[in-house]
Amino acid sequence: MAGIVRVGIIGAGRIGQVHAENLAYRIPEAEVVAIADIDERAAAACAARFGVPAATDNPHAILDNPAIDAVLICSPTETHAMLMEAAAAANKHIFCEKPIALNLAAIDHALAAVEEAGVKLQIGFNRRFDPNFRHVREMVAAGKIGEPHILRITSRDPAPPPVSYIKASGGIFLDMTIHDFDMARYLIGSEVAEVFAAGGVRVDPAIGEAGDIDTALVTLRFENGAIGAIDNCRKAVYGYDQRVEVFGADGSIAVANNTPHNAVHSDAEGVHGAKPLYFFMQRYTESFIEEMRAFIAAIVNDTPTPVTGQDGRVPVVMGLAAWKSYKENRPVPLSEIG
Amino acid sequence: MAGIVRVGIIGAGRIGQVHAENLAYRIPEAEVVAIADIDERAAAACAARFGVPAATDNPHAILDNPAIDAVLICSPTETHAMLMEAAAAANKHIFCEKPIALNLAAIDHALAAVEEAGVKLQIGFNRRFDPNFRHVREMVAAGKIGEPHILRITSRDPAPPPVSYIKASGGIFLDMTIHDFDMARYLIGSEVAEVFAAGGVRVDPAIGEAGDIDTALVTLRFENGAIGAIDNCRKAVYGYDQRVEVFGADGSIAVANNTPHNAVHSDAEGVHGAKPLYFFMQRYTESFIEEMRAFIAAIVNDTPTPVTGQDGRVPVVMGLAAWKSYKENRPVPLSEIG
Amino acid sequence: MAGIVRVGIIGAGRIGQVHAENLAYRIPEAEVVAIADIDERAAAACAARFGVPAATDNPHAILDNPAIDAVLICSPTETHAMLMEAAAAANKHIFCEKPIALNLAAIDHALAAVEEAGVKLQIGFNRRFDPNFRHVREMVAAGKIGEPHILRITSRDPAPPPVSYIKASGGIFLDMTIHDFDMARYLIGSEVAEVFAAGGVRVDPAIGEAGDIDTALVTLRFENGAIGAIDNCRKAVYGYDQRVEVFGADGSIAVANNTPHNAVHSDAEGVHGAKPLYFFMQRYTESFIEEMRAFIAAIVNDTPTPVTGQDGRVPVVMGLAAWKSYKENRPVPLSEIG
Amino acid sequence: MAGIVRVGIIGAGRIGQVHAENLAYRIPEAEVVAIADIDERAAAACAARFGVPAATDNPHAILDNPAIDAVLICSPTETHAMLMEAAAAANKHIFCEKPIALNLAAIDHALAAVEEAGVKLQIGFNRRFDPNFRHVREMVAAGKIGEPHILRITSRDPAPPPVSYIKASGGIFLDMTIHDFDMARYLIGSEVAEVFAAGGVRVDPAIGEAGDIDTALVTLRFENGAIGAIDNCRKAVYGYDQRVEVFGADGSIAVANNTPHNAVHSDAEGVHGAKPLYFFMQRYTESFIEEMRAFIAAIVNDTPTPVTGQDGRVPVVMGLAAWKSYKENRPVPLSEIG
């Protein structure tokens, strides 16, 4: 594609603003030409802040605009699949936040529409673009640790979201662990065959009353014979805990948390360092830029996107399998889910 | 008990020698008065090396010696229960290496004999006496991390033992994970209700041919609601990997590996540190001394030993449950085992 | 000041481009309206890249432009003082890269012109705005380590500049250590009374032939009684080494290097981490943004700039004292220099 | 020498007890046959504790005992040279704590006596035998960092000794820095040509009133062109701070402090680790064993000792030069001292 990629953003919430800012200031190959939000003032505020010429409360003003090359779907999850289909019908390239949908029928219908339209699709699994995790993947892919045997992922949030959010989220495995499921496939480079999920309500009884759990441990069996464990909690008082380790025949590679500074203070009580960066907006700043750069580059160069529709579908299958495993207290093969 | 505790050692192999040396040079409150080994030359060599006045190929020369207060059972596993019973009958205090036996009937029979005799019994779960793990336990017990939610144990050996050893070992869960099962109970201070074991043969096909696996991941559900994961491998090329983390409502506490030195070398390739200490003889040196000190102190002060017969029994139950879980691919409550 | 600060940049070299990019994309309170460089193509390229409407080979096109509020002086050192005077005469606020000049008479003449004009002046000691060093300063200023006793600064470049650059640079103490002299004053919050410099040519004999040295160790005596040591080298094969430690009556605070990722790779050879970020363009990215934000904020809010003309002058005095100390092999009080 | 080395210890204070224990329990090639102390009860207590058959208040009972092969001089500094001469006259091998004496004439007289007698002499610079520092030396000697350019030593005590001790100690440079002077020569493998010392009284005015200082920074110029800085303080509230770094043409090697455990506690306040081991008795435990092993091995194998009389003399020269430098505020070549 010659020239600047013209982008429309649907959804002016937190993540829509992140993408608007990154496209405006960090990615000269693209420009945001319109932003839509059901709350028109939110759209207008975002447009004003990042120099976007048009704001609207109607996503179709974006989808029907022939000057727009690509659409970012940053609206609530329940609208993702529908908007994806509409964008495909309008022949726009699509960047869609995760998850595509909470049920597979909707996902499959949307992905079929995308495939038929032949537009590009990238799913917002941003953590793949984090320098730490990317380095781990590169080391594994380059064979530096030999055949992978064991994967460990620790993924803990600093504080739970409101219970109202949790009720619509699909629950911990589809809302929170879904990122770790993606990370597991990405790091190991093999599909997961079976999951076993344990967990409970440890942080807040209200989460349990909403039908969810807040603490979990998921065992993964990969098709290539590796095994893995993901541990999650909705509340780590010391901040966002995001670590992985891949152990293999020739060694291991592990990443620690990122911190706002690396100063170490020694006093009569001990030796003290900084807590991890507080949450994903602080921790994954760079990954949001890089995923958007990759999406724009895929359009400019007409190359495949690095996170495909299938990459968006599989973690939902894993999340559904994890819920089934948790409820039935038995390992569940992904083939049971679809 | 007044005076020096007079100790007899049965088994002059590697671990018997460690205890002989520690008693001889590090624990003035005790003295080793005899050492037995089926290989009389081994007994004699050990006796000569550590100044032990008597060596024999007959354990009964120790058990029948009225001058001996306490016996260390450091012989092969299959003799532990029998010797424990004989020592109890001879009214000796007993330190017995783990595991007591590979089947529960033998364990229960031996523990009943000990109870009847009223002698002290300590099981050789030495890792509880390691400064790192002890500090973790103390922090958890003091409530410094709040209610524990998640336990993570990484326990990997530098190299597998000979297949001949593996065949008689009871397999990975009873030979290797058993230490981690003990550590899990010790750190969390709650019993495990159920285990789920995954794993496979990744290191050496000969281990699989011997009916064992060499790589494993065990999920634990504790009675207090905490969950845990233990990962094991028989071969980590970088050395003995012994780490734990306990995460709870108010924080986490984690330990890293110990190294022979802490020098860091920076060159054009990167920043390089030492590998972990090679294996348990290097890594747990101090814990072997401390466990023996604790055993002798329990005799001298007539106080309970810190690792009881029950502490020896439960990890065997867990190992048996893990094998059943692995073979049937389902979570197994410990209550199924006994 | 109401509205957007209109900035002109003089010098479109490496650092001028950094400021142009940061002003264009990261600081909405300012806009770059013109850029000048003796090489007009360089000015035009920079302007095109960052959306600057005007490019020129004549700095006076900027100084004489009444629409411009502030000038960034990013040209070669020998032009700094002259341009600073011209900008003061034109009533522009001034951001000037370090050093102001290599001789005190020129500095004093320029600072007097600035003072007379009453414009704001900020000197480009960017490291003060680095999150690591800022945190150290904040801890020291808050009394967290008590009265400071000892300062240690390690500051080593990954590779020496060309000898042609070195010849015009004023030598290691005025070109390289000058940043550390600023850091020393900033961290301790006290002036230095006396310096003692040792060093030699260890990296490249051509540096010695150019009349400079490439490796140095400077002892500082602060007026408040603290003592400090700065070590420098023009070549560290593992990359840019930028560490400080302040030790005081109640503890110490120290910072380590920043790295491109924090992955740790363990293999049969050892445990390996990333090298430090390569050089100042990678290491101090954030500090360049923050210093410019601070300069613009001082104009917008009409508050003092955080790095004053005096802050630009004193490190030159220290550099001159260090050279005298090195050449005469004796401690030199700053009062000897002026 | 065939058989067990028979050792007599003169001085049953803290360090004499350390050697007695190590010889008794850790070094089977030696046995302590007598211990002397001016306080006979101290000698008797030490003898009882470590199984030494004879205790006396008269060092000559040791020096005149033909059954004794080697003498450890662990008495106060002012007696070292005299006892060394007497031991040499009695044809005993000698291990002498540092410093040999506080003046060079006494040292030279004593060393001449040793040389004439042809007995072995080892000086108690134990830190050379610490695993961390030994590893650094081995890396430097093996050329792993290339030609050394810069040495940095941080050496801070947790708390100052009593002022009464300080008065007789020779002051900070001869009592405390002397260990670092030895370390500097050991690590770099080159003699120091010149020193420059700065410092002051920061910890306790009473130290100043006793004619000493408590905080110091010493610059070293090595004969091979390397430069170095040693920083000292008598009081670090976080414990014993013992770090070194050697930087060279091909990289650097650095060591951190040792800690009682490596557990890391994360809570809402930060990430917390253990303080360094408290003081030299905790920190250098292993080095005391290793230096004694080396002394005994030199006798058994009739090889040179690893820390010679000259190694004992040079740091005293450096300490005297540092005092002269401090008092005259100028760099002092060691050749000025002798």
PDB file of N, CA, C and O in Angstrom, chain B residues 260, chain D residues 22 26 126 129-132 258 280-293:
ATOM      1  N   PRO B 260      28.103 -20.746  44.189  1.00  0.00           N
ATOM      2  CA  PRO B 260      29.402 -20.889  44.878  1.00  0.00           C
ATOM      3  C   PRO B 260      30.062 -19.544  45.158  1.00  0.00           C
ATOM      4  O   PRO B 260      30.889 -19.443  46.055  1.00  0.00           O
TER       5      PRO B 260
ATOM      6  N   ASN D  22      38.817 -24.204  63.935  1.00  0.00           N
ATOM      7  CA  ASN D  22      39.010 -24.703  62.570  1.00  0.00           C
ATOM      8  C   ASN D  22      40.043 -25.820  62.519  1.00  0.00           C
ATOM      9  O   ASN D  22      39.867 -26.815  61.818  1.00  0.00           O
ATOM     10  N   ARG D  26      38.071 -28.924  61.365  1.00  0.00           N
ATOM     11  CA  ARG D  26      37.973 -28.847  59.920  1.00  0.00           C
ATOM     12  C   ARG D  26      39.245 -29.245  59.190  1.00  0.00           C
ATOM     13  O   ARG D  26      39.217 -29.394  57.975  1.00  0.00           O
ATOM     14  N   ASN D 126      43.204 -12.898  55.512  1.00  0.00           N
ATOM     15  CA  ASN D 126      42.269 -13.990  55.228  1.00  0.00           C
ATOM     16  C   ASN D 126      41.387 -13.741  54.020  1.00  0.00           C
ATOM     17  O   ASN D 126      40.923 -14.681  53.383  1.00  0.00           O
ATOM     18  N   PHE D 129      41.242 -15.563  50.750  1.00  0.00           N
ATOM     19  CA  PHE D 129      40.741 -16.943  50.688  1.00  0.00           C
ATOM     20  C   PHE D 129      39.226 -17.001  50.620  1.00  0.00           C
ATOM     21  O   PHE D 129      38.650 -18.076  50.623  1.00  0.00           O
ATOM     22  N   ASP D 130      38.604 -15.843  50.566  1.00  0.00           N
ATOM     23  CA  ASP D 130      37.153 -15.784  50.408  1.00  0.00           C
ATOM     24  C   ASP D 130      36.783 -16.231  48.983  1.00  0.00           C
ATOM     25  O   ASP D 130      37.419 -15.811  48.020  1.00  0.00           O
ATOM     26  N   PRO D 131      35.736 -17.055  48.838  1.00  0.00           N
ATOM     27  CA  PRO D 131      35.389 -17.557  47.491  1.00  0.00           C
ATOM     28  C   PRO D 131      35.072 -16.438  46.495  1.00  0.00           C
ATOM     29  O   PRO D 131      35.422 -16.552  45.321  1.00  0.00           O
ATOM     30  N   ASN D 132      34.413 -15.382  46.937  1.00  0.00           N
ATOM     31  CA  ASN D 132      34.108 -14.279  46.021  1.00  0.00           C
ATOM     32  C   ASN D 132      35.373 -13.616  45.498  1.00  0.00           C
ATOM     33  O   ASN D 132      35.570 -13.467  44.293  1.00  0.00           O
ATOM     34  N   ASN D 258      27.474 -10.852  50.700  1.00  0.00           N
ATOM     35  CA  ASN D 258      26.840 -12.119  51.063  1.00  0.00           C
ATOM     36  C   ASN D 258      25.770 -11.853  52.115  1.00  0.00           C
ATOM     37  O   ASN D 258      25.924 -10.962  52.952  1.00  0.00           O
ATOM     38  N   PHE D 280      32.790  -9.422  60.141  1.00  0.00           N
ATOM     39  CA  PHE D 280      33.771 -10.330  59.559  1.00  0.00           C
ATOM     40  C   PHE D 280      33.684 -11.752  60.088  1.00  0.00           C
ATOM     41  O   PHE D 280      33.987 -12.701  59.363  1.00  0.00           O
ATOM     42  N   MET D 281      33.247 -11.920  61.329  1.00  0.00           N
ATOM     43  CA  MET D 281      33.152 -13.276  61.864  1.00  0.00           C
ATOM     44  C   MET D 281      32.092 -14.087  61.106  1.00  0.00           C
ATOM     45  O   MET D 281      32.223 -15.298  60.951  1.00  0.00           O
ATOM     46  N   GLN D 282      31.039 -13.431  60.674  1.00  0.00           N
ATOM     47  CA  GLN D 282      30.007 -14.107  59.883  1.00  0.00           C
ATOM     48  C   GLN D 282      30.417 -14.178  58.403  1.00  0.00           C
ATOM     49  O   GLN D 282      30.219 -15.177  57.740  1.00  0.00           O
ATOM     50  N   ARG D 283      30.966 -13.052  57.926  1.00  0.00           N
ATOM     51  CA  ARG D 283      31.221 -12.925  56.495  1.00  0.00           C
ATOM     52  C   ARG D 283      32.392 -13.767  56.026  1.00  0.00           C
ATOM     53  O   ARG D 283      32.393 -14.275  54.913  1.00  0.00           O
ATOM     54  N   TYR D 284      33.430 -13.868  56.858  1.00  0.00           N
ATOM     55  CA  TYR D 284      34.656 -14.486  56.384  1.00  0.00           C
ATOM     56  C   TYR D 284      34.921 -15.847  57.010  1.00  0.00           C
ATOM     57  O   TYR D 284      36.060 -16.313  57.010  1.00  0.00           O
ATOM     58  N   THR D 285      33.888 -16.463  57.557  1.00  0.00           N
ATOM     59  CA  THR D 285      34.006 -17.780  58.166  1.00  0.00           C
ATOM     60  C   THR D 285      34.827 -18.740  57.311  1.00  0.00           C
ATOM     61  O   THR D 285      35.771 -19.381  57.778  1.00  0.00           O
ATOM     62  N   GLU D 286      34.430 -18.829  56.053  1.00  0.00           N
ATOM     63  CA  GLU D 286      35.078 -19.814  55.188  1.00  0.00           C
ATOM     64  C   GLU D 286      36.528 -19.429  54.895  1.00  0.00           C
ATOM     65  O   GLU D 286      37.400 -20.292  54.789  1.00  0.00           O
ATOM     66  N   SER D 287      36.782 -18.121  54.796  1.00  0.00           N
ATOM     67  CA  SER D 287      38.151 -17.707  54.475  1.00  0.00           C
ATOM     68  C   SER D 287      39.118 -18.031  55.605  1.00  0.00           C
ATOM     69  O   SER D 287      40.294 -18.331  55.362  1.00  0.00           O
ATOM     70  N   PHE D 288      38.618 -17.996  56.850  1.00  0.00           N
ATOM     71  CA  PHE D 288      39.501 -18.349  57.967  1.00  0.00           C
ATOM     72  C   PHE D 288      39.890 -19.823  57.901  1.00  0.00           C
ATOM     73  O   PHE D 288      41.017 -20.189  58.220  1.00  0.00           O
ATOM     74  N   ILE D 289      38.958 -20.659  57.512  1.00  0.00           N
ATOM     75  CA  ILE D 289      39.282 -22.082  57.352  1.00  0.00           C
ATOM     76  C   ILE D 289      40.285 -22.274  56.219  1.00  0.00           C
ATOM     77  O   ILE D 289      41.299 -22.971  56.360  1.00  0.00           O
ATOM     78  N   GLU D 290      40.008 -21.602  55.109  1.00  0.00           N
ATOM     79  CA  GLU D 290      40.853 -21.820  53.937  1.00  0.00           C
ATOM     80  C   GLU D 290      42.269 -21.286  54.126  1.00  0.00           C
ATOM     81  O   GLU D 290      43.234 -21.883  53.642  1.00  0.00           O
ATOM     82  N   GLU D 291      42.415 -20.162  54.833  1.00  0.00           N
ATOM     83  CA  GLU D 291      43.778 -19.653  55.022  1.00  0.00           C
ATOM     84  C   GLU D 291      44.576 -20.609  55.902  1.00  0.00           C
ATOM     85  O   GLU D 291      45.757 -20.833  55.684  1.00  0.00           O
ATOM     86  N   MET D 292      43.891 -21.202  56.897  1.00  0.00           N
ATOM     87  CA  MET D 292      44.591 -22.131  57.781  1.00  0.00           C
ATOM     88  C   MET D 292      44.925 -23.426  57.027  1.00  0.00           C
ATOM     89  O   MET D 292      46.012 -23.975  57.186  1.00  0.00           O
ATOM     90  N   ARG D 293      43.980 -23.885  56.187  1.00  0.00           N
ATOM     91  CA  ARG D 293      44.293 -25.055  55.346  1.00  0.00           C
ATOM     92  C   ARG D 293      45.520 -24.811  54.497  1.00  0.00           C
ATOM     93  O   ARG D 293      46.372 -25.680  54.329  1.00  0.00           O
TER      94      ARG D 293
END
